[in-house]
């Protein structure tokens, strides 16, 4: 089995089920319609979410891609019911419960550098604090 030679690795974000050919994909040097079809099929059940993807493009114009979890900031804003985070972390833009924090941390576990859910909760809580989102019942 011969190893394919990697031409480029791109990190992009698309709405689930909504990838379209465009300049971002053109820079990857892959078959855009083929990628869009595969990505949209793979993310159909995550409709409405922003999905980060890492695309590995090979010199023979083939590609592989890895889907990541939705960014924590988006999940936190959705849980807090706000459109925009606070520009200043001292101003409270919204609130979430510890249960919501745990749910987000459990979802994000595959992409976080954490050994258990409690460590993941601390990472996500830090993101929430920076966004001005208070976690009720956590100190």
mmCIF file of N, CA and C in Angstrom:
data_model
loop_
_atom_site.group_PDB
_atom_site.id
_atom_site.type_symbol
_atom_site.label_atom_id
_atom_site.label_comp_id
_atom_site.label_asym_id
_atom_site.label_seq_id
_atom_site.Cartn_x
_atom_site.Cartn_y
_atom_site.Cartn_z
ATOM 1 N N UNK A 1 0.847 -1.179 0.000
ATOM 2 C CA UNK A 1 0.000 0.000 0.000
ATOM 3 C C UNK A 1 0.887 1.235 0.000
ATOM 4 N N UNK A 2 0.750 2.061 -0.991
ATOM 5 C CA UNK A 2 1.569 3.274 -1.062
ATOM 6 C C UNK A 2 0.901 4.404 -0.287
ATOM 7 N N UNK A 3 1.717 5.222 0.325
ATOM 8 C CA UNK A 3 1.199 6.367 1.073
ATOM 9 C C UNK A 3 0.951 7.522 0.118
ATOM 10 N N UNK A 4 -0.181 8.176 0.317
ATOM 11 C CA UNK A 4 -0.483 9.361 -0.481
ATOM 12 C C UNK A 4 0.304 10.534 0.080
ATOM 13 N N UNK A 5 0.690 11.429 -0.801
ATOM 14 C CA UNK A 5 1.446 12.593 -0.381
ATOM 15 C C UNK A 5 0.485 13.747 -0.091
ATOM 16 N N UNK A 6 0.558 14.286 1.118
ATOM 17 C CA UNK A 6 -0.320 15.375 1.536
ATOM 18 C C UNK A 6 0.102 16.668 0.836
ATOM 19 N N UNK A 7 -0.858 17.319 0.199
ATOM 20 C CA UNK A 7 -0.586 18.588 -0.480
ATOM 21 C C UNK A 7 -0.917 19.762 0.435
ATOM 22 N N UNK A 8 -2.004 19.635 1.219
ATOM 23 C CA UNK A 8 -2.444 20.745 2.052
ATOM 24 C C UNK A 8 -3.417 20.261 3.112
ATOM 25 N N UNK A 9 -3.407 20.931 4.270
ATOM 26 C CA UNK A 9 -4.384 20.674 5.325
ATOM 27 C C UNK A 9 -5.100 21.993 5.597
ATOM 28 N N UNK A 10 -6.416 21.989 5.504
ATOM 29 C CA UNK A 10 -7.218 23.195 5.712
ATOM 30 C C UNK A 10 -8.179 22.988 6.875
ATOM 31 N N UNK A 11 -8.321 24.023 7.689
ATOM 32 C CA UNK A 11 -9.320 24.018 8.761
ATOM 33 C C UNK A 11 -10.379 25.042 8.383
ATOM 34 N N UNK A 12 -11.603 24.563 8.171
ATOM 35 C CA UNK A 12 -12.702 25.422 7.747
ATOM 36 C C UNK A 12 -13.924 25.165 8.617
ATOM 37 N N UNK A 13 -14.915 26.039 8.502
ATOM 38 C CA UNK A 13 -16.187 25.854 9.195
ATOM 39 C C UNK A 13 -17.324 26.093 8.216
ATOM 40 N N UNK A 14 -18.315 25.202 8.256
ATOM 41 C CA UNK A 14 -19.506 25.333 7.418
ATOM 42 C C UNK A 14 -20.724 25.036 8.276
ATOM 43 N N UNK A 15 -21.857 25.570 7.867
ATOM 44 C CA UNK A 15 -23.099 25.189 8.523
ATOM 45 C C UNK A 15 -23.385 23.729 8.148
ATOM 46 N N UNK A 16 -23.918 22.986 9.094
ATOM 47 C CA UNK A 16 -24.213 21.576 8.848
ATOM 48 C C UNK A 16 -25.151 21.445 7.650
ATOM 49 N N UNK A 17 -24.767 20.594 6.718
ATOM 50 C CA UNK A 17 -25.574 20.364 5.523
ATOM 51 C C UNK A 17 -25.556 21.520 4.544
ATOM 52 N N UNK A 18 -24.658 22.495 4.745
ATOM 53 C CA UNK A 18 -24.682 23.682 3.900
ATOM 54 C C UNK A 18 -23.373 24.043 3.231
ATOM 55 N N UNK A 19 -22.491 23.079 3.031
ATOM 56 C CA UNK A 19 -21.230 23.380 2.346
ATOM 57 C C UNK A 19 -21.499 23.614 0.866
ATOM 58 N N UNK A 20 -20.876 24.686 0.327
ATOM 59 C CA UNK A 20 -21.017 25.009 -1.091
ATOM 60 C C UNK A 20 -19.638 25.292 -1.656
ATOM 61 N N UNK A 21 -19.433 25.003 -2.936
ATOM 62 C CA UNK A 21 -18.153 25.366 -3.552
ATOM 63 C C UNK A 21 -17.928 26.878 -3.436
ATOM 64 N N UNK A 22 -16.698 27.245 -3.160
ATOM 65 C CA UNK A 22 -16.377 28.665 -3.021
ATOM 66 C C UNK A 22 -14.888 28.869 -2.852
ATOM 67 N N UNK A 23 -14.467 30.116 -2.603
ATOM 68 C CA UNK A 23 -13.041 30.424 -2.514
ATOM 69 C C UNK A 23 -12.313 29.671 -1.396
ATOM 70 N N UNK A 24 -12.975 29.465 -0.273
ATOM 71 C CA UNK A 24 -12.331 28.749 0.834
ATOM 72 C C UNK A 24 -11.983 27.320 0.422
ATOM 73 N N UNK A 25 -12.905 26.663 -0.259
ATOM 74 C CA UNK A 25 -12.651 25.296 -0.724
ATOM 75 C C UNK A 25 -11.700 25.271 -1.910
ATOM 76 N N UNK A 26 -11.742 26.292 -2.735
ATOM 77 C CA UNK A 26 -10.866 26.332 -3.907
ATOM 78 C C UNK A 26 -9.403 26.337 -3.475
ATOM 79 N N UNK A 27 -9.120 26.999 -2.362
ATOM 80 C CA UNK A 27 -7.737 27.058 -1.884
ATOM 81 C C UNK A 27 -7.239 25.690 -1.414
ATOM 82 N N UNK A 28 -8.156 24.785 -1.098
ATOM 83 C CA UNK A 28 -7.765 23.446 -0.646
ATOM 84 C C UNK A 28 -7.297 22.578 -1.818
ATOM 85 N N UNK A 29 -7.724 22.913 -3.023
ATOM 86 C CA UNK A 29 -7.311 22.156 -4.199
ATOM 87 C C UNK A 29 -7.919 20.776 -4.280
ATOM 88 N N UNK A 30 -9.203 20.678 -3.921
ATOM 89 C CA UNK A 30 -9.894 19.385 -3.956
ATOM 90 C C UNK A 30 -11.070 19.473 -4.922
ATOM 91 N N UNK A 31 -11.708 18.325 -5.174
ATOM 92 C CA UNK A 31 -12.916 18.266 -5.978
ATOM 93 C C UNK A 31 -14.049 18.827 -5.110
ATOM 94 N N UNK A 32 -14.412 20.085 -5.336
ATOM 95 C CA UNK A 32 -15.375 20.768 -4.468
ATOM 96 C C UNK A 32 -16.758 20.121 -4.435
ATOM 97 N N UNK A 33 -17.365 19.801 -5.572
ATOM 98 C CA UNK A 33 -18.692 19.181 -5.507
ATOM 99 C C UNK A 33 -18.685 17.851 -4.743
ATOM 100 N N UNK A 34 -17.632 17.073 -4.924
ATOM 101 C CA UNK A 34 -17.528 15.788 -4.223
ATOM 102 C C UNK A 34 -17.425 16.017 -2.718
ATOM 103 N N UNK A 35 -16.605 16.992 -2.278
ATOM 104 C CA UNK A 35 -16.477 17.294 -0.860
ATOM 105 C C UNK A 35 -17.803 17.798 -0.303
ATOM 106 N N UNK A 36 -18.435 18.734 -1.004
ATOM 107 C CA UNK A 36 -19.692 19.309 -0.511
ATOM 108 C C UNK A 36 -20.749 18.235 -0.313
ATOM 109 N N UNK A 37 -20.847 17.326 -1.259
ATOM 110 C CA UNK A 37 -21.815 16.241 -1.155
ATOM 111 C C UNK A 37 -21.509 15.348 0.047
ATOM 112 N N UNK A 38 -20.249 14.961 0.217
ATOM 113 C CA UNK A 38 -19.862 14.093 1.343
ATOM 114 C C UNK A 38 -20.063 14.804 2.676
ATOM 115 N N UNK A 39 -19.661 16.077 2.770
ATOM 116 C CA UNK A 39 -19.810 16.854 4.005
ATOM 117 C C UNK A 39 -21.282 17.025 4.356
ATOM 118 N N UNK A 40 -22.089 17.408 3.386
ATOM 119 C CA UNK A 40 -23.513 17.642 3.637
ATOM 120 C C UNK A 40 -24.213 16.363 4.079
ATOM 121 N N UNK A 41 -23.850 15.231 3.474
ATOM 122 C CA UNK A 41 -24.429 13.951 3.897
ATOM 123 C C UNK A 41 -24.018 13.603 5.323
ATOM 124 N N UNK A 42 -22.759 13.861 5.667
ATOM 125 C CA UNK A 42 -22.236 13.509 6.993
ATOM 126 C C UNK A 42 -22.784 14.408 8.098
ATOM 127 N N UNK A 43 -23.225 15.611 7.751
ATOM 128 C CA UNK A 43 -23.675 16.560 8.782
ATOM 129 C C UNK A 43 -25.174 16.816 8.770
ATOM 130 N N UNK A 44 -25.898 16.089 7.977
ATOM 131 C CA UNK A 44 -27.328 16.329 7.835
ATOM 132 C C UNK A 44 -28.067 16.319 9.182
ATOM 133 N N UNK A 45 -27.720 15.428 10.095
ATOM 134 C CA UNK A 45 -28.424 15.331 11.375
ATOM 135 C C UNK A 45 -28.041 16.443 12.353
ATOM 136 N N UNK A 46 -27.030 17.233 12.032
ATOM 137 C CA UNK A 46 -26.601 18.338 12.903
ATOM 138 C C UNK A 46 -27.108 19.682 12.377
ATOM 139 N N UNK A 47 -28.229 19.674 11.675
ATOM 140 C CA UNK A 47 -28.774 20.875 11.030
ATOM 141 C C UNK A 47 -28.823 22.062 11.981
ATOM 142 N N UNK A 48 -28.382 23.219 11.480
ATOM 143 C CA UNK A 48 -28.405 24.432 12.282
ATOM 144 C C UNK A 48 -27.117 24.697 13.044
ATOM 145 N N UNK A 49 -26.231 23.725 13.116
ATOM 146 C CA UNK A 49 -24.968 23.884 13.838
ATOM 147 C C UNK A 49 -23.849 24.287 12.888
ATOM 148 N N UNK A 50 -22.891 25.025 13.425
ATOM 149 C CA UNK A 50 -21.668 25.331 12.692
ATOM 150 C C UNK A 50 -20.723 24.158 12.932
ATOM 151 N N UNK A 51 -20.201 23.580 11.872
ATOM 152 C CA UNK A 51 -19.369 22.386 11.999
ATOM 153 C C UNK A 51 -17.951 22.666 11.501
ATOM 154 N N UNK A 52 -16.968 22.676 12.412
ATOM 155 C CA UNK A 52 -15.581 22.797 11.972
ATOM 156 C C UNK A 52 -15.149 21.490 11.289
ATOM 157 N N UNK A 53 -14.316 21.613 10.276
ATOM 158 C CA UNK A 53 -13.852 20.437 9.540
ATOM 159 C C UNK A 53 -12.373 20.621 9.204
ATOM 160 N N UNK A 54 -11.619 19.542 9.313
ATOM 161 C CA UNK A 54 -10.216 19.562 8.911
ATOM 162 C C UNK A 54 -10.120 18.711 7.648
ATOM 163 N N UNK A 55 -9.715 19.363 6.556
ATOM 164 C CA UNK A 55 -9.621 18.690 5.259
ATOM 165 C C UNK A 55 -8.154 18.432 4.951
ATOM 166 N N UNK A 56 -7.834 17.181 4.662
ATOM 167 C CA UNK A 56 -6.487 16.829 4.222
ATOM 168 C C UNK A 56 -6.569 16.560 2.733
ATOM 169 N N UNK A 57 -5.921 17.428 1.952
ATOM 170 C CA UNK A 57 -5.914 17.292 0.498
ATOM 171 C C UNK A 57 -4.614 16.623 0.071
ATOM 172 N N UNK A 58 -4.714 15.664 -0.827
ATOM 173 C CA UNK A 58 -3.546 14.944 -1.321
ATOM 174 C C UNK A 58 -3.166 15.438 -2.718
ATOM 175 N N UNK A 59 -1.955 15.161 -3.120
ATOM 176 C CA UNK A 59 -1.462 15.617 -4.418
ATOM 177 C C UNK A 59 -2.260 15.055 -5.587
ATOM 178 N N UNK A 60 -2.876 13.882 -5.416
ATOM 179 C CA UNK A 60 -3.670 13.301 -6.501
ATOM 180 C C UNK A 60 -5.113 13.843 -6.526
ATOM 181 N N UNK A 61 -5.349 14.939 -5.801
ATOM 182 C CA UNK A 61 -6.637 15.650 -5.728
ATOM 183 C C UNK A 61 -7.708 14.906 -4.923
ATOM 184 N N UNK A 62 -7.345 13.832 -4.255
ATOM 185 C CA UNK A 62 -8.283 13.174 -3.358
ATOM 186 C C UNK A 62 -8.195 13.890 -2.008
ATOM 187 N N UNK A 63 -9.094 13.549 -1.107
ATOM 188 C CA UNK A 63 -9.110 14.216 0.192
ATOM 189 C C UNK A 63 -9.721 13.326 1.258
ATOM 190 N N UNK A 64 -9.411 13.647 2.501
ATOM 191 C CA UNK A 64 -10.065 13.074 3.677
ATOM 192 C C UNK A 64 -10.516 14.257 4.507
ATOM 193 N N UNK A 65 -11.566 14.072 5.300
ATOM 194 C CA UNK A 65 -11.945 15.153 6.206
ATOM 195 C C UNK A 65 -12.399 14.585 7.543
ATOM 196 N N UNK A 66 -12.178 15.381 8.588
ATOM 197 C CA UNK A 66 -12.555 15.011 9.949
ATOM 198 C C UNK A 66 -13.479 16.101 10.478
ATOM 199 N N UNK A 67 -14.655 15.691 10.937
ATOM 200 C CA UNK A 67 -15.612 16.639 11.508
ATOM 201 C C UNK A 67 -15.290 16.842 12.981
ATOM 202 N N UNK A 68 -15.405 18.076 13.445
ATOM 203 C CA UNK A 68 -15.187 18.411 14.846
ATOM 204 C C UNK A 68 -16.520 18.815 15.459
ATOM 205 N N UNK A 69 -16.530 18.989 16.786
ATOM 206 C CA UNK A 69 -17.756 19.406 17.461
ATOM 207 C C UNK A 69 -17.958 20.906 17.284
ATOM 208 N N UNK A 70 -19.191 21.331 17.405
ATOM 209 C CA UNK A 70 -19.547 22.746 17.295
ATOM 210 C C UNK A 70 -18.759 23.547 18.336
ATOM 211 N N UNK A 71 -18.253 24.742 17.988
ATOM 212 C CA UNK A 71 -17.495 25.541 18.952
ATOM 213 C C UNK A 71 -18.275 25.816 20.241
ATOM 214 N N UNK A 72 -17.566 25.803 21.368
ATOM 215 C CA UNK A 72 -18.190 26.003 22.676
ATOM 216 C C UNK A 72 -18.904 27.346 22.758
ATOM 217 N N UNK A 73 -18.346 28.377 22.159
ATOM 218 C CA UNK A 73 -18.956 29.710 22.224
ATOM 219 C C UNK A 73 -20.374 29.694 21.640
ATOM 220 N N UNK A 74 -20.559 28.991 20.554
ATOM 221 C CA UNK A 74 -21.881 28.914 19.921
ATOM 222 C C UNK A 74 -22.852 28.141 20.811
ATOM 223 N N UNK A 75 -22.387 27.032 21.379
ATOM 224 C CA UNK A 75 -23.232 26.231 22.270
ATOM 225 C C UNK A 75 -23.609 27.014 23.524
ATOM 226 N N UNK A 76 -22.661 27.783 24.060
ATOM 227 C CA UNK A 76 -22.925 28.579 25.257
ATOM 228 C C UNK A 76 -23.946 29.679 24.976
ATOM 229 N N UNK A 77 -23.808 30.363 23.839
ATOM 230 C CA UNK A 77 -24.775 31.414 23.495
ATOM 231 C C UNK A 77 -26.170 30.821 23.317
ATOM 232 N N UNK A 78 -26.239 29.660 22.693
ATOM 233 C CA UNK A 78 -27.536 28.999 22.488
ATOM 234 C C UNK A 78 -28.154 28.602 23.827
ATOM 235 N N UNK A 79 -27.337 28.043 24.735
ATOM 236 C CA UNK A 79 -27.835 27.626 26.049
ATOM 237 C C UNK A 79 -28.280 28.819 26.880
ATOM 238 N N UNK A 80 -27.562 29.955 26.771
ATOM 239 C CA UNK A 80 -27.907 31.150 27.541
ATOM 240 C C UNK A 80 -29.042 31.937 26.891
ATOM 241 N N UNK A 81 -29.368 31.610 25.657
ATOM 242 C CA UNK A 81 -30.442 32.298 24.957
ATOM 243 C C UNK A 81 -30.077 33.716 24.551
ATOM 244 N N UNK A 82 -28.804 33.923 24.217
ATOM 245 C CA UNK A 82 -28.356 35.263 23.814
ATOM 246 C C UNK A 82 -27.826 35.226 22.378
ATOM 247 N N UNK A 83 -27.854 36.373 21.719
ATOM 248 C CA UNK A 83 -27.351 36.485 20.356
ATOM 249 C C UNK A 83 -25.874 36.825 20.331
ATOM 250 N N UNK A 84 -25.457 37.622 21.339
ATOM 251 C CA UNK A 84 -24.107 38.151 21.330
ATOM 252 C C UNK A 84 -23.521 38.071 22.737
ATOM 253 N N UNK A 85 -22.261 37.681 22.821
ATOM 254 C CA UNK A 85 -21.577 37.625 24.108
ATOM 255 C C UNK A 85 -21.182 39.035 24.522
ATOM 256 N N UNK A 86 -20.826 39.187 25.781
ATOM 257 C CA UNK A 86 -20.396 40.473 26.301
ATOM 258 C C UNK A 86 -19.001 40.809 25.776
ATOM 259 N N UNK A 87 -18.781 42.089 25.450
ATOM 260 C CA UNK A 87 -17.462 42.524 24.999
ATOM 261 C C UNK A 87 -16.488 42.574 26.185
ATOM 262 N N UNK A 88 -17.037 42.694 27.368
ATOM 263 C CA UNK A 88 -16.247 42.770 28.600
ATOM 264 C C UNK A 88 -16.652 41.593 29.480
ATOM 265 N N UNK A 89 -15.705 40.786 29.899
ATOM 266 C CA UNK A 89 -16.039 39.578 30.667
ATOM 267 C C UNK A 89 -16.631 39.899 32.039
ATOM 268 N N UNK A 90 -16.540 41.143 32.486
ATOM 269 C CA UNK A 90 -17.113 41.539 33.784
ATOM 270 C C UNK A 90 -18.622 41.783 33.666
ATOM 271 N N UNK A 91 -19.086 42.112 32.462
ATOM 272 C CA UNK A 91 -20.520 42.322 32.248
ATOM 273 C C UNK A 91 -21.181 40.971 31.978
ATOM 274 N N UNK A 92 -22.285 40.717 32.655
ATOM 275 C CA UNK A 92 -22.991 39.451 32.478
ATOM 276 C C UNK A 92 -23.980 39.592 31.314
ATOM 277 N N UNK A 93 -23.757 38.804 30.284
ATOM 278 C CA UNK A 93 -24.619 38.828 29.095
ATOM 279 C C UNK A 93 -25.738 37.797 29.205
ATOM 280 N N UNK A 94 -25.502 36.740 29.977
ATOM 281 C CA UNK A 94 -26.491 35.690 30.123
ATOM 282 C C UNK A 94 -26.077 34.712 31.201
ATOM 283 N N UNK A 95 -26.946 33.747 31.477
ATOM 284 C CA UNK A 95 -26.665 32.747 32.514
ATOM 285 C C UNK A 95 -27.014 31.363 31.999
ATOM 286 N N UNK A 96 -26.241 30.382 32.469
ATOM 287 C CA UNK A 96 -26.559 28.977 32.201
ATOM 288 C C UNK A 96 -26.468 28.220 33.522
ATOM 289 N N UNK A 97 -27.030 27.029 33.564
ATOM 290 C CA UNK A 97 -26.973 26.205 34.771
ATOM 291 C C UNK A 97 -25.781 25.248 34.683
ATOM 292 N N UNK A 98 -25.448 24.661 35.818
ATOM 293 C CA UNK A 98 -24.357 23.677 35.854
ATOM 294 C C UNK A 98 -24.716 22.478 34.975
ATOM 295 N N UNK A 99 -26.005 22.118 34.945
ATOM 296 C CA UNK A 99 -26.441 20.992 34.102
ATOM 297 C C UNK A 99 -26.215 21.290 32.615
ATOM 298 N N UNK A 100 -26.491 22.540 32.202
ATOM 299 C CA UNK A 100 -26.238 22.926 30.812
ATOM 300 C C UNK A 100 -24.739 22.904 30.518
ATOM 301 N N UNK A 101 -23.939 23.362 31.497
ATOM 302 C CA UNK A 101 -22.486 23.350 31.352
ATOM 303 C C UNK A 101 -21.985 21.918 31.186
ATOM 304 N N UNK A 102 -22.503 20.989 31.998
ATOM 305 C CA UNK A 102 -22.103 19.585 31.922
ATOM 306 C C UNK A 102 -22.481 18.996 30.561
ATOM 307 N N UNK A 103 -23.666 19.319 30.082
ATOM 308 C CA UNK A 103 -24.129 18.806 28.782
ATOM 309 C C UNK A 103 -23.200 19.276 27.657
ATOM 310 N N UNK A 104 -22.831 20.555 27.680
ATOM 311 C CA UNK A 104 -21.920 21.099 26.661
ATOM 312 C C UNK A 104 -20.549 20.438 26.781
ATOM 313 N N UNK A 105 -20.054 20.287 28.017
ATOM 314 C CA UNK A 105 -18.741 19.674 28.237
ATOM 315 C C UNK A 105 -18.715 18.228 27.753
ATOM 316 N N UNK A 106 -19.787 17.484 27.997
ATOM 317 C CA UNK A 106 -19.855 16.090 27.536
ATOM 318 C C UNK A 106 -19.846 16.025 26.013
ATOM 319 N N UNK A 107 -20.548 16.945 25.363
ATOM 320 C CA UNK A 107 -20.570 16.994 23.903
ATOM 321 C C UNK A 107 -19.185 17.335 23.354
ATOM 322 N N UNK A 108 -18.477 18.258 24.012
ATOM 323 C CA UNK A 108 -17.176 18.738 23.540
ATOM 324 C C UNK A 108 -16.010 17.810 23.907
ATOM 325 N N UNK A 109 -16.218 16.824 24.751
ATOM 326 C CA UNK A 109 -15.139 15.946 25.241
ATOM 327 C C UNK A 109 -14.191 15.430 24.151
ATOM 328 N N UNK A 110 -14.668 14.956 23.006
ATOM 329 C CA UNK A 110 -13.729 14.422 21.998
ATOM 330 C C UNK A 110 -12.706 15.452 21.500
ATOM 331 N N UNK A 111 -13.058 16.733 21.528
ATOM 332 C CA UNK A 111 -12.169 17.770 21.004
ATOM 333 C C UNK A 111 -11.402 18.527 22.087
ATOM 334 N N UNK A 112 -11.668 18.219 23.346
ATOM 335 C CA UNK A 112 -10.988 18.929 24.429
ATOM 336 C C UNK A 112 -9.823 18.106 24.973
ATOM 337 N N UNK A 113 -8.844 18.806 25.506
ATOM 338 C CA UNK A 113 -7.688 18.156 26.123
ATOM 339 C C UNK A 113 -8.003 17.954 27.608
ATOM 340 N N UNK A 114 -8.941 17.055 27.882
ATOM 341 C CA UNK A 114 -9.384 16.814 29.252
ATOM 342 C C UNK A 114 -9.532 15.310 29.473
ATOM 343 N N UNK A 115 -9.203 14.882 30.700
ATOM 344 C CA UNK A 115 -9.283 13.456 31.021
ATOM 345 C C UNK A 115 -10.660 13.027 31.497
ATOM 346 N N UNK A 116 -11.432 13.955 32.039
ATOM 347 C CA UNK A 116 -12.768 13.614 32.528
ATOM 348 C C UNK A 116 -13.717 14.792 32.307
ATOM 349 N N UNK A 117 -14.997 14.560 32.600
ATOM 350 C CA UNK A 117 -16.013 15.571 32.349
ATOM 351 C C UNK A 117 -15.804 16.796 33.242
ATOM 352 N N UNK A 118 -15.334 16.595 34.470
ATOM 353 C CA UNK A 118 -15.120 17.732 35.374
ATOM 354 C C UNK A 118 -14.063 18.680 34.806
ATOM 355 N N UNK A 119 -12.980 18.132 34.263
ATOM 356 C CA UNK A 119 -11.942 18.967 33.652
ATOM 357 C C UNK A 119 -12.500 19.676 32.418
ATOM 358 N N UNK A 120 -13.311 18.979 31.632
ATOM 359 C CA UNK A 120 -13.930 19.585 30.454
ATOM 360 C C UNK A 120 -14.873 20.707 30.876
ATOM 361 N N UNK A 121 -15.587 20.509 31.989
ATOM 362 C CA UNK A 121 -16.492 21.549 32.486
ATOM 363 C C UNK A 121 -15.713 22.808 32.867
ATOM 364 N N UNK A 122 -14.524 22.638 33.439
ATOM 365 C CA UNK A 122 -13.705 23.802 33.803
ATOM 366 C C UNK A 122 -13.260 24.567 32.556
ATOM 367 N N UNK A 123 -12.903 23.827 31.512
ATOM 368 C CA UNK A 123 -12.487 24.465 30.256
ATOM 369 C C UNK A 123 -13.651 25.262 29.667
ATOM 370 N N UNK A 124 -14.833 24.649 29.599
ATOM 371 C CA UNK A 124 -16.006 25.311 29.028
ATOM 372 C C UNK A 124 -16.447 26.469 29.933
ATOM 373 N N UNK A 125 -16.325 26.308 31.253
ATOM 374 C CA UNK A 125 -16.677 27.387 32.187
ATOM 375 C C UNK A 125 -15.764 28.595 31.970
ATOM 376 N N UNK A 126 -14.506 28.353 31.664
ATOM 377 C CA UNK A 126 -13.579 29.442 31.370
ATOM 378 C C UNK A 126 -13.993 30.196 30.119
ATOM 379 N N UNK A 127 -14.435 29.462 29.116
ATOM 380 C CA UNK A 127 -14.929 30.097 27.892
ATOM 381 C C UNK A 127 -16.169 30.932 28.218
ATOM 382 N N UNK A 128 -17.069 30.366 29.019
ATOM 383 C CA UNK A 128 -18.287 31.086 29.405
ATOM 384 C C UNK A 128 -17.935 32.370 30.153
ATOM 385 N N UNK A 129 -17.006 32.298 31.082
ATOM 386 C CA UNK A 129 -16.605 33.476 31.866
ATOM 387 C C UNK A 129 -16.066 34.572 30.950
ATOM 388 N N UNK A 130 -15.214 34.194 29.982
ATOM 389 C CA UNK A 130 -14.654 35.169 29.047
ATOM 390 C C UNK A 130 -15.722 35.814 28.172
ATOM 391 N N UNK A 131 -16.837 35.115 27.968
ATOM 392 C CA UNK A 131 -17.925 35.625 27.138
ATOM 393 C C UNK A 131 -18.931 36.430 27.948
ATOM 394 N N UNK A 132 -18.759 36.468 29.269
ATOM 395 C CA UNK A 132 -19.719 37.166 30.114
ATOM 396 C C UNK A 132 -20.945 36.336 30.394
ATOM 397 N N UNK A 133 -20.802 35.027 30.386
ATOM 398 C CA UNK A 133 -21.922 34.122 30.698
ATOM 399 C C UNK A 133 -21.654 33.513 32.067
ATOM 400 N N UNK A 134 -22.574 33.772 33.001
ATOM 401 C CA UNK A 134 -22.429 33.260 34.359
ATOM 402 C C UNK A 134 -22.965 31.835 34.435
ATOM 403 N N UNK A 135 -22.279 30.999 35.231
ATOM 404 C CA UNK A 135 -22.735 29.628 35.452
ATOM 405 C C UNK A 135 -23.349 29.594 36.850
ATOM 406 N N UNK A 136 -24.661 29.438 36.917
ATOM 407 C CA UNK A 136 -25.369 29.433 38.205
ATOM 408 C C UNK A 136 -25.072 28.147 38.951
ATOM 409 N N UNK A 137 -24.707 28.289 40.233
ATOM 410 C CA UNK A 137 -24.452 27.132 41.079
ATOM 411 C C UNK A 137 -23.042 26.598 41.004
ATOM 412 N N UNK A 138 -22.132 27.351 40.391
ATOM 413 C CA UNK A 138 -20.732 26.881 40.303
ATOM 414 C C UNK A 138 -19.814 27.945 40.893
ATOM 415 N N UNK A 139 -19.019 27.531 41.831
ATOM 416 C CA UNK A 139 -18.007 28.423 42.409
ATOM 417 C C UNK A 139 -16.795 27.673 42.800
#
